[in-house]
PDB file of C-alpha atoms and ligand atoms in Angstrom:
ATOM      1  CA  MET A   1       0.000   0.000   0.000  1.00 85.00           C
ATOM      2  CA  ILE A   2       1.396   3.348  -1.023  1.00 95.00           C
ATOM      3  CA  LYS A   3       0.555   6.680   0.574  1.00 96.00           C
ATOM      4  CA  LYS A   4      -1.414   8.014  -2.307  1.00 97.00           C
ATOM      5  CA  ASN A   5      -2.417  11.386  -0.877  1.00 97.00           C
ATOM      6  CA  THR A   6       1.121  12.137   0.249  1.00 97.00           C
ATOM      7  CA  TYR A   7       2.458  11.187  -3.175  1.00 98.00           C
ATOM      8  CA  THR A   8      -0.082  13.385  -4.940  1.00 98.00           C
ATOM      9  CA  ALA A   9       0.810  16.371  -2.760  1.00 98.00           C
ATOM     10  CA  ILE A  10       4.557  15.831  -3.161  1.00 98.00           C
ATOM     11  CA  ILE A  11       4.472  15.388  -6.934  1.00 98.00           C
ATOM     12  CA  LYS A  12       2.344  18.515  -7.346  1.00 98.00           C
ATOM     13  CA  ASP A  13       4.783  20.570  -5.273  1.00 98.00           C
ATOM     14  CA  LEU A  14       7.863  19.157  -7.032  1.00 98.00           C
ATOM     15  CA  THR A  15       6.400  19.652 -10.496  1.00 98.00           C
ATOM     16  CA  GLU A  16       5.726  23.297  -9.715  1.00 98.00           C
ATOM     17  CA  LYS A  17       9.314  23.671  -8.529  1.00 98.00           C
ATOM     18  CA  GLY A  18      10.791  21.861 -11.530  1.00 98.00           C
ATOM     19  CA  VAL A  19      12.286  19.114  -9.364  1.00 98.00           C
ATOM     20  CA  THR A  20      12.407  15.483 -10.545  1.00 98.00           C
ATOM     21  CA  LEU A  21      11.131  12.859  -8.130  1.00 98.00           C
ATOM     22  CA  VAL A  22      12.892   9.526  -7.957  1.00 99.00           C
ATOM     23  CA  ALA A  23      10.584   7.213  -6.002  1.00 98.00           C
ATOM     24  CA  VAL A  24      12.852   4.949  -3.978  1.00 98.00           C
ATOM     25  CA  SER A  25      11.260   1.507  -4.063  1.00 98.00           C
ATOM     26  CA  LYS A  26      13.994  -0.659  -2.531  1.00 97.00           C
ATOM     27  CA  THR A  27      12.607  -3.566  -0.481  1.00 96.00           C
ATOM     28  CA  LYS A  28       9.079  -2.686  -1.647  1.00 97.00           C
ATOM     29  CA  PRO A  29       6.907  -5.118  -3.620  1.00 97.00           C
ATOM     30  CA  GLN A  30       6.209  -4.814  -7.308  1.00 97.00           C
ATOM     31  CA  GLU A  31       2.514  -4.165  -6.649  1.00 97.00           C
ATOM     32  CA  SER A  32       3.398  -0.922  -4.868  1.00 97.00           C
ATOM     33  CA  ILE A  33       5.587   0.184  -7.757  1.00 98.00           C
ATOM     34  CA  LYS A  34       2.812  -0.652 -10.202  1.00 98.00           C
ATOM     35  CA  GLU A  35       0.349   1.331  -8.106  1.00 98.00           C
ATOM     36  CA  LEU A  36       2.580   4.402  -8.267  1.00 98.00           C
ATOM     37  CA  TYR A  37       3.262   3.801 -11.954  1.00 98.00           C
ATOM     38  CA  ASP A  38      -0.478   3.881 -12.590  1.00 98.00           C
ATOM     39  CA  LEU A  39      -0.565   7.336 -10.987  1.00 98.00           C
ATOM     40  CA  GLY A  40       1.968   8.481 -13.595  1.00 98.00           C
ATOM     41  CA  GLN A  41       5.279   8.027 -11.770  1.00 98.00           C
ATOM     42  CA  ARG A  42       8.073   6.895 -14.126  1.00 98.00           C
ATOM     43  CA  ASP A  43      11.352   7.377 -12.219  1.00 98.00           C
ATOM     44  CA  PHE A  44      12.137   4.736  -9.609  1.00 98.00           C
ATOM     45  CA  GLY A  45      15.295   4.206  -7.544  1.00 98.00           C
ATOM     46  CA  GLU A  46      16.768   0.923  -6.316  1.00 98.00           C
ATOM     47  CA  ASN A  47      19.830   0.090  -4.205  1.00 97.00           C
ATOM     48  CA  TYR A  48      20.461  -3.588  -4.847  1.00 97.00           C
ATOM     49  CA  VAL A  49      21.477  -5.025  -8.211  1.00 98.00           C
ATOM     50  CA  GLN A  50      19.637  -8.332  -7.985  1.00 98.00           C
ATOM     51  CA  GLU A  51      16.441  -6.709  -6.770  1.00 98.00           C
ATOM     52  CA  LEU A  52      16.631  -4.149  -9.555  1.00 98.00           C
ATOM     53  CA  VAL A  53      17.222  -6.809 -12.219  1.00 98.00           C
ATOM     54  CA  ASP A  54      14.221  -8.816 -11.027  1.00 98.00           C
ATOM     55  CA  LYS A  55      11.905  -5.816 -10.900  1.00 98.00           C
ATOM     56  CA  GLN A  56      13.041  -4.469 -14.253  1.00 98.00           C
ATOM     57  CA  ALA A  57      12.231  -7.768 -15.940  1.00 98.00           C
ATOM     58  CA  GLN A  58       8.692  -7.840 -14.592  1.00 98.00           C
ATOM     59  CA  LEU A  59       7.524  -4.250 -14.519  1.00 98.00           C
ATOM     60  CA  PRO A  60       6.639  -1.930 -17.438  1.00 98.00           C
ATOM     61  CA  GLN A  61       9.524  -1.181 -19.787  1.00 98.00           C
ATOM     62  CA  GLU A  62       8.649   2.533 -19.701  1.00 98.00           C
ATOM     63  CA  ILE A  63      10.072   2.859 -16.185  1.00 98.00           C
ATOM     64  CA  HIS A  64      13.276   4.849 -15.809  1.00 98.00           C
ATOM     65  CA  TRP A  65      15.370   2.867 -13.335  1.00 99.00           C
ATOM     66  CA  HIS A  66      17.844   4.819 -11.219  1.00 98.00           C
ATOM     67  CA  PHE A  67      20.565   2.924  -9.397  1.00 98.00           C
ATOM     68  CA  ILE A  68      21.150   4.839  -6.171  1.00 98.00           C
ATOM     69  CA  GLY A  69      23.091   2.330  -4.069  1.00 96.00           C
ATOM     70  CA  HIS A  70      26.780   1.627  -3.849  1.00 95.00           C
ATOM     71  CA  LEU A  71      27.638  -0.129  -7.090  1.00 97.00           C
ATOM     72  CA  GLN A  72      30.408  -2.703  -7.241  1.00 97.00           C
ATOM     73  CA  SER A  73      32.365  -2.850 -10.487  1.00 97.00           C
ATOM     74  CA  ASN A  74      31.710  -6.548 -10.993  1.00 98.00           C
ATOM     75  CA  LYS A  75      27.938  -5.965 -10.979  1.00 98.00           C
ATOM     76  CA  VAL A  76      27.700  -3.183 -13.550  1.00 98.00           C
ATOM     77  CA  LYS A  77      27.173  -5.732 -16.313  1.00 98.00           C
ATOM     78  CA  TYR A  78      23.827  -6.834 -14.915  1.00 98.00           C
ATOM     79  CA  ILE A  79      22.187  -3.413 -15.202  1.00 98.00           C
ATOM     80  CA  ALA A  80      24.095  -1.882 -18.117  1.00 98.00           C
ATOM     81  CA  SER A  81      21.513  -2.726 -20.762  1.00 98.00           C
ATOM     82  CA  PHE A  82      18.697  -0.737 -19.201  1.00 98.00           C
ATOM     83  CA  VAL A  83      19.750   1.539 -16.319  1.00 98.00           C
ATOM     84  CA  HIS A  84      18.620   5.152 -16.795  1.00 98.00           C
ATOM     85  CA  LEU A  85      20.951   6.933 -14.357  1.00 99.00           C
ATOM     86  CA  ILE A  86      23.575   5.685 -11.900  1.00 98.00           C
ATOM     87  CA  HIS A  87      23.742   8.076  -8.946  1.00 98.00           C
ATOM     88  CA  GLY A  88      26.519   6.787  -6.738  1.00 94.00           C
ATOM     89  CA  VAL A  89      29.674   6.765  -8.833  1.00 98.00           C
ATOM     90  CA  ASP A  90      32.626   7.382  -6.561  1.00 96.00           C
ATOM     91  CA  SER A  91      35.733   6.268  -8.434  1.00 95.00           C
ATOM     92  CA  TYR A  92      37.397   6.501 -11.808  1.00 96.00           C
ATOM     93  CA  LYS A  93      37.699   2.724 -11.809  1.00 96.00           C
ATOM     94  CA  LEU A  94      33.919   2.398 -11.633  1.00 98.00           C
ATOM     95  CA  LEU A  95      33.494   4.917 -14.453  1.00 98.00           C
ATOM     96  CA  VAL A  96      35.813   2.828 -16.618  1.00 98.00           C
ATOM     97  CA  GLU A  97      33.758  -0.297 -15.983  1.00 98.00           C
ATOM     98  CA  ILE A  98      30.460   1.490 -16.653  1.00 98.00           C
ATOM     99  CA  ASN A  99      31.917   2.824 -19.892  1.00 98.00           C
ATOM    100  CA  LYS A 100      33.028  -0.663 -20.913  1.00 98.00           C
ATOM    101  CA  GLN A 101      29.643  -2.237 -20.235  1.00 98.00           C
ATOM    102  CA  ALA A 102      27.818   0.653 -21.905  1.00 98.00           C
ATOM    103  CA  ALA A 103      29.920   0.154 -25.034  1.00 98.00           C
ATOM    104  CA  LYS A 104      29.103  -3.563 -25.037  1.00 98.00           C
ATOM    105  CA  ASN A 105      25.433  -2.615 -25.007  1.00 98.00           C
ATOM    106  CA  ASN A 106      25.946   0.004 -27.658  1.00 98.00           C
ATOM    107  CA  ARG A 107      24.642   2.823 -25.505  1.00 98.00           C
ATOM    108  CA  VAL A 108      25.652   5.797 -23.411  1.00 98.00           C
ATOM    109  CA  ILE A 109      25.032   5.458 -19.668  1.00 98.00           C
ATOM    110  CA  HIS A 110      24.342   8.621 -17.701  1.00 98.00           C
ATOM    111  CA  VAL A 111      25.969   8.933 -14.284  1.00 98.00           C
ATOM    112  CA  LEU A 112      26.157  11.232 -11.282  1.00 98.00           C
ATOM    113  CA  LEU A 113      29.327  11.530  -9.241  1.00 98.00           C
ATOM    114  CA  GLN A 114      28.740  10.975  -5.549  1.00 98.00           C
ATOM    115  CA  VAL A 115      30.335  13.611  -3.362  1.00 98.00           C
ATOM    116  CA  HIS A 116      31.133  13.019   0.292  1.00 96.00           C
ATOM    117  CA  ILE A 117      29.321  15.773   2.165  1.00 96.00           C
ATOM    118  CA  ALA A 118      28.339  14.129   5.479  1.00 94.00           C
ATOM    119  CA  GLN A 119      30.239  14.063   8.736  1.00 90.00           C
ATOM    120  CA  GLU A 120      30.046  10.271   8.914  1.00 85.00           C
ATOM    121  CA  GLU A 121      33.167   8.582   7.598  1.00 78.00           C
ATOM    122  CA  THR A 122      31.112   5.594   6.572  1.00 73.00           C
ATOM    123  CA  LYS A 123      29.312   7.358   3.755  1.00 73.00           C
ATOM    124  CA  PHE A 124      30.736   7.017   0.272  1.00 87.00           C
ATOM    125  CA  GLY A 125      31.784   9.723  -2.130  1.00 95.00           C
ATOM    126  CA  LEU A 126      34.549  11.715  -3.743  1.00 97.00           C
ATOM    127  CA  ASP A 127      36.121  14.724  -2.057  1.00 96.00           C
ATOM    128  CA  GLU A 128      36.882  18.011  -3.732  1.00 95.00           C
ATOM    129  CA  ASN A 129      40.481  17.021  -4.398  1.00 96.00           C
ATOM    130  CA  GLU A 130      39.433  13.914  -6.255  1.00 96.00           C
ATOM    131  CA  LEU A 131      36.910  15.902  -8.282  1.00 97.00           C
ATOM    132  CA  ASP A 132      39.596  18.385  -9.236  1.00 96.00           C
ATOM    133  CA  GLN A 133      41.809  15.521 -10.338  1.00 96.00           C
ATOM    134  CA  MET A 134      39.046  14.095 -12.465  1.00 96.00           C
ATOM    135  CA  PHE A 135      37.900  17.303 -14.145  1.00 97.00           C
ATOM    136  CA  ASN A 136      41.284  18.994 -14.444  1.00 95.00           C
ATOM    137  CA  ALA A 137      44.504  16.992 -14.103  1.00 93.00           C
ATOM    138  CA  ASN A 138      43.019  13.779 -15.496  1.00 93.00           C
ATOM    139  CA  GLN A 139      40.570  15.350 -17.879  1.00 95.00           C
ATOM    140  CA  ASN A 140      41.868  13.309 -20.807  1.00 96.00           C
ATOM    141  CA  GLN A 141      41.189  10.068 -18.979  1.00 97.00           C
ATOM    142  CA  LEU A 142      37.643  11.198 -18.301  1.00 97.00           C
ATOM    143  CA  SER A 143      36.920  12.409 -21.814  1.00 97.00           C
ATOM    144  CA  ALA A 144      38.193   9.119 -23.235  1.00 97.00           C
ATOM    145  CA  LEU A 145      35.157   7.369 -21.753  1.00 98.00           C
ATOM    146  CA  GLN A 146      32.868   7.964 -24.689  1.00 98.00           C
ATOM    147  CA  ASN A 147      30.048   5.714 -23.540  1.00 98.00           C
ATOM    148  CA  ILE A 148      29.337   7.591 -20.345  1.00 98.00           C
ATOM    149  CA  MET A 149      27.756  10.980 -19.794  1.00 98.00           C
ATOM    150  CA  VAL A 150      28.487  12.705 -16.501  1.00 98.00           C
ATOM    151  CA  GLU A 151      25.355  14.702 -15.863  1.00 98.00           C
ATOM    152  CA  GLY A 152      25.845  15.948 -12.326  1.00 98.00           C
ATOM    153  CA  PHE A 153      26.339  15.178  -8.657  1.00 98.00           C
ATOM    154  CA  MET A 154      24.670  13.250  -5.859  1.00 98.00           C
ATOM    155  CA  GLY A 155      25.124  13.532  -2.116  1.00 98.00           C
ATOM    156  CA  MET A 156      23.714  12.308   1.172  1.00 97.00           C
ATOM    157  CA  ALA A 157      23.658  14.600   4.171  1.00 97.00           C
ATOM    158  CA  SER A 158      24.535  13.507   7.697  1.00 95.00           C
ATOM    159  CA  PHE A 159      21.941  11.451   9.530  1.00 92.00           C
ATOM    160  CA  THR A 160      21.094  14.031  12.186  1.00 94.00           C
ATOM    161  CA  ASP A 161      18.245  16.130  13.539  1.00 94.00           C
ATOM    162  CA  ASN A 162      20.434  19.205  13.234  1.00 97.00           C
ATOM    163  CA  LYS A 163      18.803  20.947  10.287  1.00 97.00           C
ATOM    164  CA  GLU A 164      21.482  23.615  10.077  1.00 97.00           C
ATOM    165  CA  GLN A 165      24.155  20.953   9.680  1.00 97.00           C
ATOM    166  CA  VAL A 166      22.147  19.317   6.887  1.00 98.00           C
ATOM    167  CA  ARG A 167      21.602  22.676   5.211  1.00 98.00           C
ATOM    168  CA  LYS A 168      25.312  23.437   5.379  1.00 98.00           C
ATOM    169  CA  GLU A 169      26.142  20.145   3.670  1.00 98.00           C
ATOM    170  CA  PHE A 170      23.611  20.737   0.887  1.00 98.00           C
ATOM    171  CA  LYS A 171      24.943  24.270   0.396  1.00 98.00           C
ATOM    172  CA  TYR A 172      28.399  22.788  -0.008  1.00 98.00           C
ATOM    173  CA  LEU A 173      27.216  20.293  -2.620  1.00 98.00           C
ATOM    174  CA  LYS A 174      25.465  23.086  -4.505  1.00 98.00           C
ATOM    175  CA  SER A 175      28.734  25.017  -4.577  1.00 98.00           C
ATOM    176  CA  ILE A 176      30.455  21.973  -6.104  1.00 98.00           C
ATOM    177  CA  PHE A 177      27.689  21.808  -8.712  1.00 98.00           C
ATOM    178  CA  GLU A 178      28.179  25.491  -9.560  1.00 98.00           C
ATOM    179  CA  LYS A 179      31.935  25.086  -9.697  1.00 98.00           C
ATOM    180  CA  TYR A 180      31.850  22.367 -12.339  1.00 97.00           C
ATOM    181  CA  LYS A 181      28.637  23.273 -14.127  1.00 97.00           C
ATOM    182  CA  HIS A 182      30.448  24.778 -17.063  1.00 96.00           C
ATOM    183  CA  VAL A 183      33.281  22.270 -17.552  1.00 96.00           C
ATOM    184  CA  GLN A 184      34.106  21.918 -21.212  1.00 95.00           C
ATOM    185  CA  ILE A 185      34.507  18.178 -21.550  1.00 97.00           C
ATOM    186  CA  ALA A 186      32.720  16.308 -24.322  1.00 96.00           C
ATOM    187  CA  ASN A 187      31.113  13.648 -22.127  1.00 98.00           C
ATOM    188  CA  CYS A 188      30.130  15.988 -19.281  1.00 98.00           C
ATOM    189  CA  LYS A 189      26.924  17.958 -19.278  1.00 98.00           C
ATOM    190  CA  ILE A 190      26.465  18.991 -15.668  1.00 98.00           C
ATOM    191  CA  GLN A 191      22.795  19.697 -15.051  1.00 98.00           C
ATOM    192  CA  THR A 192      21.506  17.378 -12.332  1.00 98.00           C
ATOM    193  CA  LEU A 193      21.903  17.847  -8.598  1.00 98.00           C
ATOM    194  CA  SER A 194      20.518  14.793  -6.764  1.00 98.00           C
ATOM    195  CA  MET A 195      20.118  15.611  -3.091  1.00 98.00           C
ATOM    196  CA  GLY A 196      17.329  15.195  -0.568  1.00 98.00           C
ATOM    197  CA  MET A 197      15.476  12.197   0.873  1.00 98.00           C
ATOM    198  CA  SER A 198      12.242  11.800   2.879  1.00 98.00           C
ATOM    199  CA  GLY A 199      13.561  13.609   5.930  1.00 97.00           C
ATOM    200  CA  ASP A 200      15.428  16.472   4.288  1.00 97.00           C
ATOM    201  CA  TYR A 201      14.170  17.006   0.732  1.00 98.00           C
ATOM    202  CA  LEU A 202      12.549  20.369   1.469  1.00 98.00           C
ATOM    203  CA  ILE A 203      15.836  21.748   2.770  1.00 98.00           C
ATOM    204  CA  ALA A 204      17.626  20.222  -0.223  1.00 98.00           C
ATOM    205  CA  ILE A 205      15.302  21.978  -2.658  1.00 98.00           C
ATOM    206  CA  GLU A 206      15.756  25.302  -0.854  1.00 98.00           C
ATOM    207  CA  GLU A 207      19.474  24.802  -1.359  1.00 98.00           C
ATOM    208  CA  GLY A 208      19.188  24.105  -5.079  1.00 98.00           C
ATOM    209  CA  SER A 209      18.457  20.420  -5.571  1.00 98.00           C
ATOM    210  CA  ASN A 210      16.662  19.516  -8.807  1.00 98.00           C
ATOM    211  CA  MET A 211      16.312  15.775  -8.157  1.00 99.00           C
ATOM    212  CA  VAL A 212      15.137  14.223  -4.893  1.00 98.00           C
ATOM    213  CA  ARG A 213      15.113  10.557  -3.885  1.00 98.00           C
ATOM    214  CA  ILE A 214      12.117   9.808  -1.692  1.00 98.00           C
ATOM    215  CA  GLY A 215      11.244   6.369  -0.340  1.00 98.00           C
ATOM    216  CA  SER A 216       9.550   5.977   3.023  1.00 97.00           C
ATOM    217  CA  LEU A 217       7.336   9.064   2.764  1.00 98.00           C
ATOM    218  CA  ILE A 218       5.642   7.530  -0.268  1.00 98.00           C
ATOM    219  CA  PHE A 219       5.948   3.781   0.283  1.00 97.00           C
ATOM    220  CA  GLY A 220       5.899   3.702   4.089  1.00 95.00           C
ATOM    221  CA  GLU A 221       8.709   2.697   6.421  1.00 92.00           C
ATOM    222  CA  ARG A 222      11.009  -0.087   5.309  1.00 88.00           C
ATOM    223  CA  ASN A 223      11.499  -3.181   7.453  1.00 78.00           C
ATOM    224  CA  TYR A 224      15.242  -2.875   7.221  1.00 62.00           C
ATOM    225  CA  ILE A 225      17.405   0.128   6.644  1.00 53.00           C
ATOM    226  CA  SER A 226      20.146   0.358   4.081  1.00 48.00           C
TER     227      SER A 226
HETATM  228  C1  PLP B 301      17.072   4.586   0.732  1.00 55.34           C
HETATM  229  C2  PLP B 301      17.633   5.763   0.065  1.00 55.34           C
HETATM  230  C3  PLP B 301      16.853   6.914  -0.167  1.00 55.34           C
HETATM  231  C4  PLP B 301      15.424   7.063   0.309  1.00 55.34           C
HETATM  232  O1  PLP B 301      15.371   7.167   1.684  1.00 55.34           O
HETATM  233  P1  PLP B 301      14.019   7.613   2.437  1.00 55.34           P
HETATM  234  O2  PLP B 301      14.516   8.171   3.715  1.00 55.34           O
HETATM  235  O3  PLP B 301      13.212   6.382   2.596  1.00 55.34           O
HETATM  236  O4  PLP B 301      13.359   8.628   1.591  1.00 55.34           O
HETATM  237  C5  PLP B 301      17.432   7.952  -0.867  1.00 55.34           C
HETATM  238  N1  PLP B 301      18.706   7.906  -1.303  1.00 55.34           N
HETATM  239  C6  PLP B 301      19.480   6.831  -1.089  1.00 55.34           C
HETATM  240  C7  PLP B 301      20.878   6.833  -1.598  1.00 55.34           C
HETATM  241  C8  PLP B 301      18.988   5.735  -0.386  1.00 55.34           C
HETATM  242  O5  PLP B 301      19.782   4.685  -0.156  1.00 55.34           O
END
């Protein structure tokens, strides 16, 4: 069972603000996804490769599947034929593998670079130094990957009730987005800023997000957290 009224209110608000909603359906049954699909939702986010592969095979082909989890290089091949956008790319090595699998499938795969913005050490993501390396010093290595398109950045704020801390982290990610927005590299077209989840998406939008990833608000609480 999805929270239909909440979804309707959220999608109306986001549409007015020009923000894309990725409905995060991890651990949720296919019937719930279908229910939301029937209301017009097309962008869905998943964290686990096997779960995504299973759902993709059985649900409407019109769905845009976003991979938002931590992707291991050896699993890229399973989603390369259909994935719409990979949000959590945090190494050049992973970009190389995505490029390779995209080429095998004769397509271009769009990706977001994950930036480490939270206080927790455990969260994934590149730091500003690594981004500078990628876009400047190693620009030729990046531009050689002709089957990927870097379309922006993704970040996860600290898990805290301190709203000012969260806001500060989103502000920082927005500044990264602005810094690289105009890079002149053939396979980079920086336009997407994926930040904000159920608990902090309104702050994220105030700070410039144009893509939010919302799960529990729409689908209800998950039985296990990831
Ligand atoms: C699970 C998850 C979400 C959605 O979280 P909710 O709090 O349920 O909205 C968003 N982004 C990522 C990367 C996630 O893993």
